[in-house]
Amino acid sequence: MLQNEFKEMFFPLKDKLFRFAIQFVKREDEAADIVQDTFLKLWVKRKSIKDIRNPETFAMTMVKNASIDKLRKLKTLRIDEIYKDPEYNHTPLDSLTQSETYAQVIEAMKLLSEQQQMLLKLRDIEGYEYNEISEITGFSINNIRVNISRARNSIKERLLKQEQNELVRDRTTA
C-alpha cells in the first residue's frame, strides 16, 4: 500500500478514532497518543491490511484494544459525557431543561455496566450499525441488541422515576 492510499483510507477516520479513544481514557493527550500509535501500527501493517474488508472497523478495534490496555495500566475507569449537538438553537428554558435532563442521563449512564456504556455510545453516538459494532467488540449481534435495549430501558426507567418523584415533591410542597 502506498502512502497516498494509506492517507486516503485512514486519515479521514482520525477524528472519529480520537472521539472513540477519549470515551475510554477521558484525557485528550492520552487519546491522541492512542490514535497516533494506532496509525503507526497500521502503517507498519500496511502491506497486510489491503485484504481487510472494513478498514474503519479494523482501526476502531485497534483503538478500542489500545484504550483498554491503557486503562488496565492506569487502573482507572471514568465515564464520558454524551455528545451534545452544538447546532441546536436553545431558548433559556430549553437550555435549562436540556441541561437538567442531560445531567440525569449522565448519572443514569454511570449506573450502566462498562459494556453497556460502550455499546450505547457506539450505536447511539457514533452511529455504527450492529454488524460493525460486532466486528469492533467481538460480541454477537444478538448480545449487542440485548445490551443496548437493556441500557436504554434502564436509563428510561431511571428518568421516569426521577420525574415521578419530582411531581410528588411538587404536589406535597404546593
Coordinates of C-alpha atoms in Angstrom, one line a residue:
M1 CA 0.0 0.0 0.0
L2 CA 1.4 3.4 -1.0
Q3 CA 1.5 6.4 1.3
N4 CA -1.3 8.2 -0.6
E5 CA -3.6 5.1 -0.4
F6 CA -2.9 4.8 3.3
K7 CA -3.7 8.5 3.8
E8 CA -7.0 8.3 1.8
M9 CA -8.0 5.2 3.7
F10 CA -7.2 6.1 7.3
F11 CA -6.7 9.8 7.7
P12 CA -10.4 10.7 7.3
L13 CA -11.0 8.4 10.4
K14 CA -8.7 10.4 12.6
D15 CA -11.4 12.5 14.4
K16 CA -13.7 9.5 14.9
L17 CA -10.9 7.4 16.3
F18 CA -10.0 10.2 18.6
R19 CA -13.5 10.6 19.9
F20 CA -13.7 6.8 20.4
A21 CA -10.4 6.7 22.3
I22 CA -11.4 9.6 24.5
Q23 CA -14.5 7.8 25.6
F24 CA -12.3 5.3 27.2
V25 CA -9.3 7.3 28.6
K26 CA -11.0 10.6 29.2
R27 CA -7.9 12.6 28.5
E28 CA -7.2 14.3 25.2
D29 CA -3.5 13.8 25.3
E30 CA -3.8 10.1 26.0
A31 CA -6.5 9.7 23.3
A32 CA -4.2 11.5 20.8
D33 CA -1.3 9.2 21.8
I34 CA -3.5 6.1 21.2
V35 CA -4.7 7.3 17.8
Q36 CA -1.1 8.2 16.8
D37 CA 0.1 4.7 18.0
T38 CA -2.7 3.1 16.0
F39 CA -1.8 5.0 12.9
L40 CA 1.8 3.9 13.4
K41 CA 0.8 0.2 13.8
L42 CA -1.5 0.5 10.8
W43 CA 1.4 1.9 8.7
V44 CA 3.7 -0.9 9.8
K45 CA 0.9 -3.4 8.8
R46 CA 0.1 -1.6 5.6
K47 CA 1.0 -4.5 3.3
S48 CA -1.3 -6.9 5.1
I49 CA -4.2 -4.5 5.6
K50 CA -5.0 -4.4 1.8
D51 CA -7.0 -7.6 2.4
I52 CA -9.1 -6.1 5.3
R53 CA -12.8 -5.9 4.4
N54 CA -13.6 -2.9 6.5
P55 CA -10.6 -0.7 7.3
E56 CA -12.7 1.6 9.6
T57 CA -13.9 -1.2 11.8
F58 CA -10.3 -2.6 11.9
A59 CA -9.0 0.8 13.0
M60 CA -11.8 1.2 15.6
T61 CA -11.0 -2.2 17.0
M62 CA -7.3 -1.3 17.3
V63 CA -8.2 1.9 19.1
K64 CA -10.6 0.1 21.5
N65 CA -7.9 -2.5 22.4
A66 CA -5.2 0.1 22.9
S67 CA -7.6 2.2 25.0
I68 CA -8.4 -0.8 27.2
D69 CA -4.8 -1.7 27.5
K70 CA -4.1 1.9 28.6
L71 CA -6.9 1.7 31.2
R72 CA -5.6 -1.5 32.6
K73 CA -2.3 0.2 33.1
L74 CA -3.8 3.2 34.8
K75 CA -6.4 1.1 36.7
T76 CA -8.9 3.8 36.4
L77 CA -12.3 4.0 34.7
R78 CA -14.1 7.2 34.2
I79 CA -17.4 7.9 32.5
D80 CA -17.6 10.1 29.4
E81 CA -20.4 12.6 28.7
I82 CA -22.9 12.1 25.8
Y83 CA -22.3 14.2 22.7
K84 CA -24.3 17.5 22.6
D85 CA -25.5 18.9 19.3
P86 CA -23.9 22.3 19.1
E87 CA -26.2 23.5 16.3
Y88 CA -29.4 23.1 18.4
N89 CA -31.0 26.5 18.9
H90 CA -31.7 26.9 22.6
T91 CA -34.1 29.1 24.4
P92 CA -33.2 29.8 28.0
L93 CA -36.0 27.4 29.1
D94 CA -34.8 24.8 26.6
S95 CA -31.3 25.1 27.8
L96 CA -32.2 24.7 31.4
T97 CA -34.5 21.7 30.7
Q98 CA -31.9 20.1 28.4
S99 CA -29.0 20.6 30.9
E100 CA -31.1 19.1 33.7
T101 CA -32.1 16.1 31.5
Y102 CA -28.5 15.8 30.3
A103 CA -27.2 15.6 33.8
Q104 CA -29.8 13.0 34.7
V105 CA -28.9 10.9 31.6
I106 CA -25.2 11.1 32.5
E107 CA -26.0 10.0 36.1
A108 CA -28.1 7.1 34.7
M109 CA -25.4 6.1 32.3
K110 CA -22.9 5.9 35.2
L111 CA -25.0 3.1 36.6
L112 CA -24.8 1.0 33.5
S113 CA -22.1 -1.6 33.1
E114 CA -19.0 -0.6 31.2
Q115 CA -20.0 -2.9 28.4
Q116 CA -23.5 -1.3 28.1
Q117 CA -21.9 2.2 28.1
M118 CA -19.5 1.3 25.3
L119 CA -22.2 -0.3 23.2
L120 CA -24.7 2.5 23.7
K121 CA -22.0 5.1 22.7
L122 CA -21.0 3.1 19.6
R123 CA -24.6 2.8 18.4
D124 CA -26.3 6.0 19.5
I125 CA -23.5 8.5 19.5
E126 CA -21.1 7.2 16.8
G127 CA -23.9 5.8 14.7
Y128 CA -22.4 2.3 14.0
E129 CA -24.5 -0.5 12.7
Y130 CA -24.9 -3.6 14.7
N131 CA -22.7 -5.7 12.4
E132 CA -19.9 -3.0 12.7
I133 CA -20.2 -3.0 16.5
S134 CA -19.9 -6.8 16.4
E135 CA -16.7 -6.6 14.4
I136 CA -15.3 -3.9 16.8
T137 CA -16.2 -5.6 20.0
G138 CA -16.3 -9.2 19.1
F139 CA -19.8 -9.6 20.7
S140 CA -22.6 -11.3 18.8
I141 CA -25.2 -9.1 17.2
N142 CA -27.9 -10.5 19.5
N143 CA -25.8 -9.8 22.6
I144 CA -25.3 -6.2 21.4
R145 CA -29.0 -5.7 20.7
V146 CA -30.0 -7.1 24.1
N147 CA -27.4 -5.0 26.0
I148 CA -28.3 -1.8 24.1
S149 CA -32.0 -2.4 24.8
R150 CA -31.4 -3.0 28.5
A151 CA -29.2 0.1 28.7
R152 CA -31.8 2.3 27.1
N153 CA -34.6 0.8 29.2
S154 CA -32.5 1.3 32.4
I155 CA -31.9 5.0 31.5
K156 CA -35.6 5.5 30.6
E157 CA -36.8 3.9 33.8
R158 CA -34.5 6.0 35.9
L159 CA -35.6 9.2 34.2
L160 CA -39.3 8.4 34.6
K161 CA -38.7 7.5 38.2
Q162 CA -37.0 10.9 38.8
E163 CA -39.8 12.7 37.0
Q164 CA -42.4 10.9 39.2
N165 CA -40.5 11.8 42.3
E166 CA -40.4 15.4 41.3
L167 CA -44.1 15.5 40.6
V168 CA -44.8 14.0 44.1
R169 CA -42.4 16.5 45.7
D170 CA -44.1 19.4 43.8
R171 CA -47.6 18.3 45.0
T172 CA -46.6 18.0 48.6
T173 CA -44.9 21.4 48.7
A174 CA -47.8 23.2 46.9

